[in-house]
Amino acid sequence: MGSAEYRPLLLGLSSHSQISDLSSAVIEEFLENRPVALRWWPRLVAWESRLLWRLSGASITASIFNYMLSFVTFIFCGHLGALELAGASIANVGIQGLAYGIMLGMASAVQTVCGQAYGAKKYSAMGIICQRAIILHLGAAILLSFVYWFSGPILKAIGQTDSIAMQGQIFAHGLIPQLFAFALSCPMQRFLQAQNIVNPLAYMAVGVLFLHTLLSWIVVYVLDYGLVGAALTLSLSWWLLVILNGLYIVLSPSCKETWTGLSVRAFSGIWPYFKLTVASAVMLCLEIWYNQGLVLISGLLSNPTIALDSISICMNYWNWTLQFMLGLSAAASVRVSNELGAGRPRVAKFSVFVVTGTSILISIVFSAIILIFRVDLGKIFTSDEEVMAAVTSLSPLLAISVFLNGIQPILSGVAIGSGWQALVAYVNLTTYYIIGLPIGCVLGFKTSLGVAGIWWGMTLGVFLQTITLIILTARTNWDAEVVKATERMQKSANEETIDLVTSV
């Protein structure tokens, strides 16, 4: 583009009173002409931040309130007793964590393909992609249900005590219905997020949480159904979410172009999508299992009940902050995939910079809050003085982990939006399991550090993974990513042609 064409665009932008009204196409054209004067960057950041928070505000709310279903359940379990809390914690990590990683990882493929299809205005393909995802998720749920059923022997096999394994099995059996609800909910929520429908998900999540809290109180305290009652109540609440999500997709006018009903096309062309699903599942599973492995390994230390309770309480706070970042990550994934699908690589790149800077500021605030209130962190979950003291001693490590995991999920969201799942899976395997985990085990079992030693080693793995993702993101050729997005949609969405307007 010559200077004669560039000048009117600048004049139009400078005279524009509300930069927020400008389209992505205009911003893409503006960013294409370099160098961009310094005075424009604050307005461009404000433009991107407005789009990001419009998506992430509701996504964060939905993510946090969905997680709060389990959070509330653990609060009730903790007041049943230290053994019940340990059993529920180990089942949540060793059994439910396995399913959570697989389901959430598989669903990230929906974010990639549906997000890019939506950006390319290939709306009819999105419903087919969602149905393919549901088919694969249900198949995974059937296989995983055997793990839930035989959770007691599995927990004993990985070194847990008989009493903790027995309580874990009781809790896991009550979560089998939740497994199938999760298999339906994950693809449906990603399907809606990909088309920027996030506010309804937030409303549903808030409403179900309030109902879940009331039901949990009735079942645990009034009816005295104990651990199995708490687990079944959690399963019921997830099924309420599924029903609400499904009704919205089928009945809402917002989905009339993207959801055209059930189709046998969902079974055709499933292999290319399955390959992306596997890469997505491996990528996120390696991340989720790594952090949950900290709880599993802690159960092998001396005095496992105290170790498990203290680390589980810390992990609940860590997971709470992580849900905030996952909501932001989901918004980042949607922004990047939409812009790549629409053929706007410079806007996609700019979005990455804005969301990363935002996440760093937020993670600093969260870490500071944990350090300020470190003495009171354990009181919500337990009245055991020894457990509360252990939680307080671990709070500095929790603050460091919260900071690092405030950045890492955002970069993973960018990877999902760009379709880099297979590459990131190799990064995770190396930094987490070849470096971080062995160092953590040495520090935990061969020194006096105990749980803190395990955590220090695993934090090193997260640090190395974060640095690697920063380097990969900084070196990305975003023009090439647009071409890859087109090829991916042709294979995964089973479309014969994808017509994109690109700037390459």
PDB file of N, CA, C and O in Angstrom, residues 416-471:
ATOM      1  N   ILE A 416      -3.888 -22.957  21.477  1.00  0.00           N
ATOM      2  CA  ILE A 416      -5.124 -23.629  21.068  1.00  0.00           C
ATOM      3  C   ILE A 416      -5.777 -22.888  19.922  1.00  0.00           C
ATOM      4  O   ILE A 416      -6.233 -23.483  18.932  1.00  0.00           O
ATOM      5  N   GLY A 417      -5.835 -21.556  20.028  1.00  0.00           N
ATOM      6  CA  GLY A 417      -6.442 -20.763  18.960  1.00  0.00           C
ATOM      7  C   GLY A 417      -5.690 -20.878  17.653  1.00  0.00           C
ATOM      8  O   GLY A 417      -6.271 -20.744  16.572  1.00  0.00           O
ATOM      9  N   SER A 418      -4.386 -21.149  17.745  1.00  0.00           N
ATOM     10  CA  SER A 418      -3.562 -21.266  16.541  1.00  0.00           C
ATOM     11  C   SER A 418      -3.426 -22.702  16.052  1.00  0.00           C
ATOM     12  O   SER A 418      -2.916 -22.931  14.943  1.00  0.00           O
ATOM     13  N   GLY A 419      -3.833 -23.669  16.883  1.00  0.00           N
ATOM     14  CA  GLY A 419      -3.737 -25.068  16.476  1.00  0.00           C
ATOM     15  C   GLY A 419      -2.372 -25.672  16.673  1.00  0.00           C
ATOM     16  O   GLY A 419      -1.971 -26.576  15.941  1.00  0.00           O
ATOM     17  N   TRP A 420      -1.619 -25.204  17.693  1.00  0.00           N
ATOM     18  CA  TRP A 420      -0.263 -25.709  17.925  1.00  0.00           C
ATOM     19  C   TRP A 420      -0.237 -26.840  18.943  1.00  0.00           C
ATOM     20  O   TRP A 420       0.798 -27.116  19.560  1.00  0.00           O
ATOM     21  N   GLN A 421      -1.326 -27.515  19.166  1.00  0.00           N
ATOM     22  CA  GLN A 421      -1.411 -28.452  20.280  1.00  0.00           C
ATOM     23  C   GLN A 421      -0.320 -29.511  20.279  1.00  0.00           C
ATOM     24  O   GLN A 421       0.239 -29.857  21.331  1.00  0.00           O
ATOM     25  N   ALA A 422       0.000 -30.077  19.115  1.00  0.00           N
ATOM     26  CA  ALA A 422       0.993 -31.156  19.049  1.00  0.00           C
ATOM     27  C   ALA A 422       2.375 -30.656  19.477  1.00  0.00           C
ATOM     28  O   ALA A 422       3.096 -31.331  20.228  1.00  0.00           O
ATOM     29  N   LEU A 423       2.751 -29.465  19.024  1.00  0.00           N
ATOM     30  CA  LEU A 423       4.052 -28.903  19.385  1.00  0.00           C
ATOM     31  C   LEU A 423       4.145 -28.643  20.877  1.00  0.00           C
ATOM     32  O   LEU A 423       5.143 -28.980  21.530  1.00  0.00           O
ATOM     33  N   VAL A 424       3.088 -28.047  21.443  1.00  0.00           N
ATOM     34  CA  VAL A 424       3.097 -27.726  22.868  1.00  0.00           C
ATOM     35  C   VAL A 424       3.102 -29.005  23.707  1.00  0.00           C
ATOM     36  O   VAL A 424       3.654 -29.028  24.810  1.00  0.00           O
ATOM     37  N   ALA A 425       2.509 -30.088  23.195  1.00  0.00           N
ATOM     38  CA  ALA A 425       2.534 -31.362  23.919  1.00  0.00           C
ATOM     39  C   ALA A 425       3.972 -31.825  24.138  1.00  0.00           C
ATOM     40  O   ALA A 425       4.326 -32.312  25.225  1.00  0.00           O
ATOM     41  N   TYR A 426       4.827 -31.678  23.124  1.00  0.00           N
ATOM     42  CA  TYR A 426       6.237 -32.051  23.268  1.00  0.00           C
ATOM     43  C   TYR A 426       6.945 -31.148  24.274  1.00  0.00           C
ATOM     44  O   TYR A 426       7.779 -31.610  25.066  1.00  0.00           O
ATOM     45  N   VAL A 427       6.618 -29.851  24.237  1.00  0.00           N
ATOM     46  CA  VAL A 427       7.211 -28.911  25.196  1.00  0.00           C
ATOM     47  C   VAL A 427       6.833 -29.307  26.619  1.00  0.00           C
ATOM     48  O   VAL A 427       7.676 -29.349  27.527  1.00  0.00           O
ATOM     49  N   ASN A 428       5.548 -29.606  26.830  1.00  0.00           N
ATOM     50  CA  ASN A 428       5.071 -29.986  28.163  1.00  0.00           C
ATOM     51  C   ASN A 428       5.742 -31.266  28.662  1.00  0.00           C
ATOM     52  O   ASN A 428       6.110 -31.373  29.835  1.00  0.00           O
ATOM     53  N   LEU A 429       5.871 -32.238  27.774  1.00  0.00           N
ATOM     54  CA  LEU A 429       6.489 -33.506  28.149  1.00  0.00           C
ATOM     55  C   LEU A 429       7.919 -33.297  28.627  1.00  0.00           C
ATOM     56  O   LEU A 429       8.346 -33.861  29.647  1.00  0.00           O
ATOM     57  N   THR A 430       8.649 -32.453  27.920  1.00  0.00           N
ATOM     58  CA  THR A 430      10.062 -32.224  28.260  1.00  0.00           C
ATOM     59  C   THR A 430      10.222 -31.427  29.549  1.00  0.00           C
ATOM     60  O   THR A 430      10.930 -31.845  30.476  1.00  0.00           O
ATOM     61  N   THR A 431       9.560 -30.267  29.618  1.00  0.00           N
ATOM     62  CA  THR A 431       9.769 -29.375  30.763  1.00  0.00           C
ATOM     63  C   THR A 431       9.133 -29.910  32.041  1.00  0.00           C
ATOM     64  O   THR A 431       9.676 -29.727  33.134  1.00  0.00           O
ATOM     65  N   TYR A 432       7.986 -30.566  31.908  1.00  0.00           N
ATOM     66  CA  TYR A 432       7.269 -31.043  33.088  1.00  0.00           C
ATOM     67  C   TYR A 432       7.792 -32.383  33.589  1.00  0.00           C
ATOM     68  O   TYR A 432       8.157 -32.530  34.754  1.00  0.00           O
ATOM     69  N   TYR A 433       7.814 -33.372  32.701  1.00  0.00           N
ATOM     70  CA  TYR A 433       8.024 -34.747  33.141  1.00  0.00           C
ATOM     71  C   TYR A 433       9.470 -35.205  33.067  1.00  0.00           C
ATOM     72  O   TYR A 433       9.869 -36.120  33.780  1.00  0.00           O
ATOM     73  N   ILE A 434      10.261 -34.608  32.190  1.00  0.00           N
ATOM     74  CA  ILE A 434      11.670 -34.999  32.101  1.00  0.00           C
ATOM     75  C   ILE A 434      12.531 -34.137  33.026  1.00  0.00           C
ATOM     76  O   ILE A 434      13.553 -34.597  33.550  1.00  0.00           O
ATOM     77  N   ILE A 435      12.104 -32.885  33.274  1.00  0.00           N
ATOM     78  CA  ILE A 435      12.897 -31.978  34.112  1.00  0.00           C
ATOM     79  C   ILE A 435      12.240 -31.734  35.475  1.00  0.00           C
ATOM     80  O   ILE A 435      12.789 -32.064  36.525  1.00  0.00           O
ATOM     81  N   GLY A 436      11.040 -31.149  35.488  1.00  0.00           N
ATOM     82  CA  GLY A 436      10.413 -30.696  36.726  1.00  0.00           C
ATOM     83  C   GLY A 436      10.059 -31.789  37.706  1.00  0.00           C
ATOM     84  O   GLY A 436      10.395 -31.698  38.910  1.00  0.00           O
ATOM     85  N   LEU A 437       9.389 -32.836  37.232  1.00  0.00           N
ATOM     86  CA  LEU A 437       8.918 -33.896  38.127  1.00  0.00           C
ATOM     87  C   LEU A 437      10.056 -34.660  38.802  1.00  0.00           C
ATOM     88  O   LEU A 437      10.017 -34.864  40.028  1.00  0.00           O
ATOM     89  N   PRO A 438      11.092 -35.102  38.081  1.00  0.00           N
ATOM     90  CA  PRO A 438      12.191 -35.804  38.764  1.00  0.00           C
ATOM     91  C   PRO A 438      12.890 -34.929  39.817  1.00  0.00           C
ATOM     92  O   PRO A 438      13.220 -35.411  40.899  1.00  0.00           O
ATOM     93  N   ILE A 439      13.094 -33.652  39.504  1.00  0.00           N
ATOM     94  CA  ILE A 439      13.733 -32.759  40.472  1.00  0.00           C
ATOM     95  C   ILE A 439      12.851 -32.607  41.708  1.00  0.00           C
ATOM     96  O   ILE A 439      13.328 -32.625  42.854  1.00  0.00           O
ATOM     97  N   GLY A 440      11.544 -32.493  41.503  1.00  0.00           N
ATOM     98  CA  GLY A 440      10.611 -32.378  42.622  1.00  0.00           C
ATOM     99  C   GLY A 440      10.631 -33.604  43.514  1.00  0.00           C
ATOM    100  O   GLY A 440      10.609 -33.491  44.751  1.00  0.00           O
ATOM    101  N   CYS A 441      10.687 -34.786  42.903  1.00  0.00           N
ATOM    102  CA  CYS A 441      10.723 -36.028  43.684  1.00  0.00           C
ATOM    103  C   CYS A 441      12.001 -36.140  44.502  1.00  0.00           C
ATOM    104  O   CYS A 441      11.987 -36.571  45.667  1.00  0.00           O
ATOM    105  N   VAL A 442      13.125 -35.737  43.924  1.00  0.00           N
ATOM    106  CA  VAL A 442      14.402 -35.772  44.655  1.00  0.00           C
ATOM    107  C   VAL A 442      14.350 -34.832  45.848  1.00  0.00           C
ATOM    108  O   VAL A 442      14.715 -35.194  46.967  1.00  0.00           O
ATOM    109  N   LEU A 443      13.869 -33.605  45.622  1.00  0.00           N
ATOM    110  CA  LEU A 443      13.795 -32.617  46.704  1.00  0.00           C
ATOM    111  C   LEU A 443      12.786 -33.033  47.776  1.00  0.00           C
ATOM    112  O   LEU A 443      12.986 -32.780  48.961  1.00  0.00           O
ATOM    113  N   GLY A 444      11.701 -33.686  47.353  1.00  0.00           N
ATOM    114  CA  GLY A 444      10.666 -34.059  48.303  1.00  0.00           C
ATOM    115  C   GLY A 444      11.005 -35.253  49.165  1.00  0.00           C
ATOM    116  O   GLY A 444      10.709 -35.264  50.364  1.00  0.00           O
ATOM    117  N   PHE A 445      11.665 -36.263  48.567  1.00  0.00           N
ATOM    118  CA  PHE A 445      11.904 -37.518  49.277  1.00  0.00           C
ATOM    119  C   PHE A 445      13.333 -37.678  49.794  1.00  0.00           C
ATOM    120  O   PHE A 445      13.577 -38.471  50.706  1.00  0.00           O
ATOM    121  N   LYS A 446      14.272 -36.936  49.216  1.00  0.00           N
ATOM    122  CA  LYS A 446      15.673 -37.089  49.602  1.00  0.00           C
ATOM    123  C   LYS A 446      16.185 -35.929  50.451  1.00  0.00           C
ATOM    124  O   LYS A 446      17.344 -35.923  50.848  1.00  0.00           O
ATOM    125  N   THR A 447      15.335 -34.925  50.692  1.00  0.00           N
ATOM    126  CA  THR A 447      15.714 -33.818  51.564  1.00  0.00           C
ATOM    127  C   THR A 447      14.626 -33.658  52.631  1.00  0.00           C
ATOM    128  O   THR A 447      13.621 -34.373  52.624  1.00  0.00           O
ATOM    129  N   SER A 448      14.821 -32.701  53.518  1.00  0.00           N
ATOM    130  CA  SER A 448      13.837 -32.454  54.580  1.00  0.00           C
ATOM    131  C   SER A 448      12.707 -31.526  54.130  1.00  0.00           C
ATOM    132  O   SER A 448      11.844 -31.173  54.929  1.00  0.00           O
ATOM    133  N   LEU A 449      12.705 -31.148  52.858  1.00  0.00           N
ATOM    134  CA  LEU A 449      11.718 -30.173  52.385  1.00  0.00           C
ATOM    135  C   LEU A 449      10.314 -30.757  52.305  1.00  0.00           C
ATOM    136  O   LEU A 449       9.321 -30.037  52.422  1.00  0.00           O
ATOM    137  N   GLY A 450      10.187 -32.059  52.030  1.00  0.00           N
ATOM    138  CA  GLY A 450       8.869 -32.690  51.951  1.00  0.00           C
ATOM    139  C   GLY A 450       8.011 -32.140  50.835  1.00  0.00           C
ATOM    140  O   GLY A 450       8.456 -32.037  49.684  1.00  0.00           O
ATOM    141  N   VAL A 451       6.766 -31.760  51.163  1.00  0.00           N
ATOM    142  CA  VAL A 451       5.834 -31.241  50.159  1.00  0.00           C
ATOM    143  C   VAL A 451       6.404 -30.021  49.445  1.00  0.00           C
ATOM    144  O   VAL A 451       6.287 -29.882  48.229  1.00  0.00           O
ATOM    145  N   ALA A 452       7.055 -29.137  50.210  1.00  0.00           N
ATOM    146  CA  ALA A 452       7.632 -27.928  49.608  1.00  0.00           C
ATOM    147  C   ALA A 452       8.688 -28.280  48.561  1.00  0.00           C
ATOM    148  O   ALA A 452       8.791 -27.622  47.517  1.00  0.00           O
ATOM    149  N   GLY A 453       9.474 -29.325  48.800  1.00  0.00           N
ATOM    150  CA  GLY A 453      10.486 -29.741  47.832  1.00  0.00           C
ATOM    151  C   GLY A 453       9.880 -30.229  46.541  1.00  0.00           C
ATOM    152  O   GLY A 453      10.354 -29.899  45.438  1.00  0.00           O
ATOM    153  N   ILE A 454       8.817 -31.037  46.657  1.00  0.00           N
ATOM    154  CA  ILE A 454       8.116 -31.504  45.459  1.00  0.00           C
ATOM    155  C   ILE A 454       7.598 -30.307  44.669  1.00  0.00           C
ATOM    156  O   ILE A 454       7.737 -30.240  43.436  1.00  0.00           O
ATOM    157  N   TRP A 455       7.025 -29.372  45.384  1.00  0.00           N
ATOM    158  CA  TRP A 455       6.434 -28.197  44.738  1.00  0.00           C
ATOM    159  C   TRP A 455       7.496 -27.323  44.064  1.00  0.00           C
ATOM    160  O   TRP A 455       7.292 -26.817  42.962  1.00  0.00           O
ATOM    161  N   TRP A 456       8.671 -27.143  44.729  1.00  0.00           N
ATOM    162  CA  TRP A 456       9.745 -26.349  44.131  1.00  0.00           C
ATOM    163  C   TRP A 456      10.209 -26.954  42.797  1.00  0.00           C
ATOM    164  O   TRP A 456      10.403 -26.229  41.806  1.00  0.00           O
ATOM    165  N   GLY A 457      10.385 -28.262  42.778  1.00  0.00           N
ATOM    166  CA  GLY A 457      10.824 -28.906  41.547  1.00  0.00           C
ATOM    167  C   GLY A 457       9.821 -28.760  40.425  1.00  0.00           C
ATOM    168  O   GLY A 457      10.174 -28.468  39.265  1.00  0.00           O
ATOM    169  N   MET A 458       8.547 -28.920  40.760  1.00  0.00           N
ATOM    170  CA  MET A 458       7.507 -28.827  39.735  1.00  0.00           C
ATOM    171  C   MET A 458       7.305 -27.381  39.270  1.00  0.00           C
ATOM    172  O   MET A 458       6.954 -27.131  38.121  1.00  0.00           O
ATOM    173  N   THR A 459       7.568 -26.427  40.161  1.00  0.00           N
ATOM    174  CA  THR A 459       7.499 -25.017  39.770  1.00  0.00           C
ATOM    175  C   THR A 459       8.579 -24.693  38.745  1.00  0.00           C
ATOM    176  O   THR A 459       8.363 -23.898  37.822  1.00  0.00           O
ATOM    177  N   LEU A 460       9.746 -25.322  38.889  1.00  0.00           N
ATOM    178  CA  LEU A 460      10.810 -25.141  37.901  1.00  0.00           C
ATOM    179  C   LEU A 460      10.345 -25.581  36.517  1.00  0.00           C
ATOM    180  O   LEU A 460      10.614 -24.908  35.511  1.00  0.00           O
ATOM    181  N   GLY A 461       9.608 -26.710  36.464  1.00  0.00           N
ATOM    182  CA  GLY A 461       9.088 -27.182  35.185  1.00  0.00           C
ATOM    183  C   GLY A 461       8.120 -26.189  34.564  1.00  0.00           C
ATOM    184  O   GLY A 461       8.167 -25.932  33.350  1.00  0.00           O
ATOM    185  N   VAL A 462       7.241 -25.599  35.376  1.00  0.00           N
ATOM    186  CA  VAL A 462       6.291 -24.602  34.865  1.00  0.00           C
ATOM    187  C   VAL A 462       7.037 -23.374  34.349  1.00  0.00           C
ATOM    188  O   VAL A 462       6.693 -22.812  33.303  1.00  0.00           O
ATOM    189  N   PHE A 463       8.076 -22.954  35.080  1.00  0.00           N
ATOM    190  CA  PHE A 463       8.867 -21.795  34.656  1.00  0.00           C
ATOM    191  C   PHE A 463       9.505 -22.037  33.283  1.00  0.00           C
ATOM    192  O   PHE A 463       9.446 -21.179  32.390  1.00  0.00           O
ATOM    193  N   LEU A 464      10.119 -23.212  33.109  1.00  0.00           N
ATOM    194  CA  LEU A 464      10.771 -23.531  31.832  1.00  0.00           C
ATOM    195  C   LEU A 464       9.751 -23.622  30.699  1.00  0.00           C
ATOM    196  O   LEU A 464      10.019 -23.168  29.575  1.00  0.00           O
ATOM    197  N   GLN A 465       8.561 -24.198  30.992  1.00  0.00           N
ATOM    198  CA  GLN A 465       7.524 -24.292  29.969  1.00  0.00           C
ATOM    199  C   GLN A 465       7.028 -22.914  29.557  1.00  0.00           C
ATOM    200  O   GLN A 465       6.806 -22.641  28.375  1.00  0.00           O
ATOM    201  N   THR A 466       6.868 -22.016  30.533  1.00  0.00           N
ATOM    202  CA  THR A 466       6.404 -20.663  30.240  1.00  0.00           C
ATOM    203  C   THR A 466       7.400 -19.913  29.369  1.00  0.00           C
ATOM    204  O   THR A 466       7.013 -19.252  28.394  1.00  0.00           O
ATOM    205  N   ILE A 467       8.691 -20.021  29.706  1.00  0.00           N
ATOM    206  CA  ILE A 467       9.726 -19.363  28.900  1.00  0.00           C
ATOM    207  C   ILE A 467       9.719 -19.887  27.468  1.00  0.00           C
ATOM    208  O   ILE A 467       9.823 -19.126  26.497  1.00  0.00           O
ATOM    209  N   THR A 468       9.565 -21.209  27.321  1.00  0.00           N
ATOM    210  CA  THR A 468       9.542 -21.819  25.985  1.00  0.00           C
ATOM    211  C   THR A 468       8.356 -21.316  25.174  1.00  0.00           C
ATOM    212  O   THR A 468       8.492 -20.991  23.979  1.00  0.00           O
ATOM    213  N   LEU A 469       7.177 -21.233  25.798  1.00  0.00           N
ATOM    214  CA  LEU A 469       5.993 -20.741  25.084  1.00  0.00           C
ATOM    215  C   LEU A 469       6.150 -19.277  24.683  1.00  0.00           C
ATOM    216  O   LEU A 469       5.691 -18.866  23.607  1.00  0.00           O
ATOM    217  N   ILE A 470       6.800 -18.477  25.538  1.00  0.00           N
ATOM    218  CA  ILE A 470       7.037 -17.074  25.187  1.00  0.00           C
ATOM    219  C   ILE A 470       7.912 -16.981  23.942  1.00  0.00           C
ATOM    220  O   ILE A 470       7.649 -16.194  23.026  1.00  0.00           O
ATOM    221  N   ILE A 471       8.967 -17.806  23.901  1.00  0.00           N
ATOM    222  CA  ILE A 471       9.870 -17.800  22.737  1.00  0.00           C
ATOM    223  C   ILE A 471       9.129 -18.249  21.477  1.00  0.00           C
ATOM    224  O   ILE A 471       9.253 -17.626  20.407  1.00  0.00           O
TER     225      ILE A 471
END
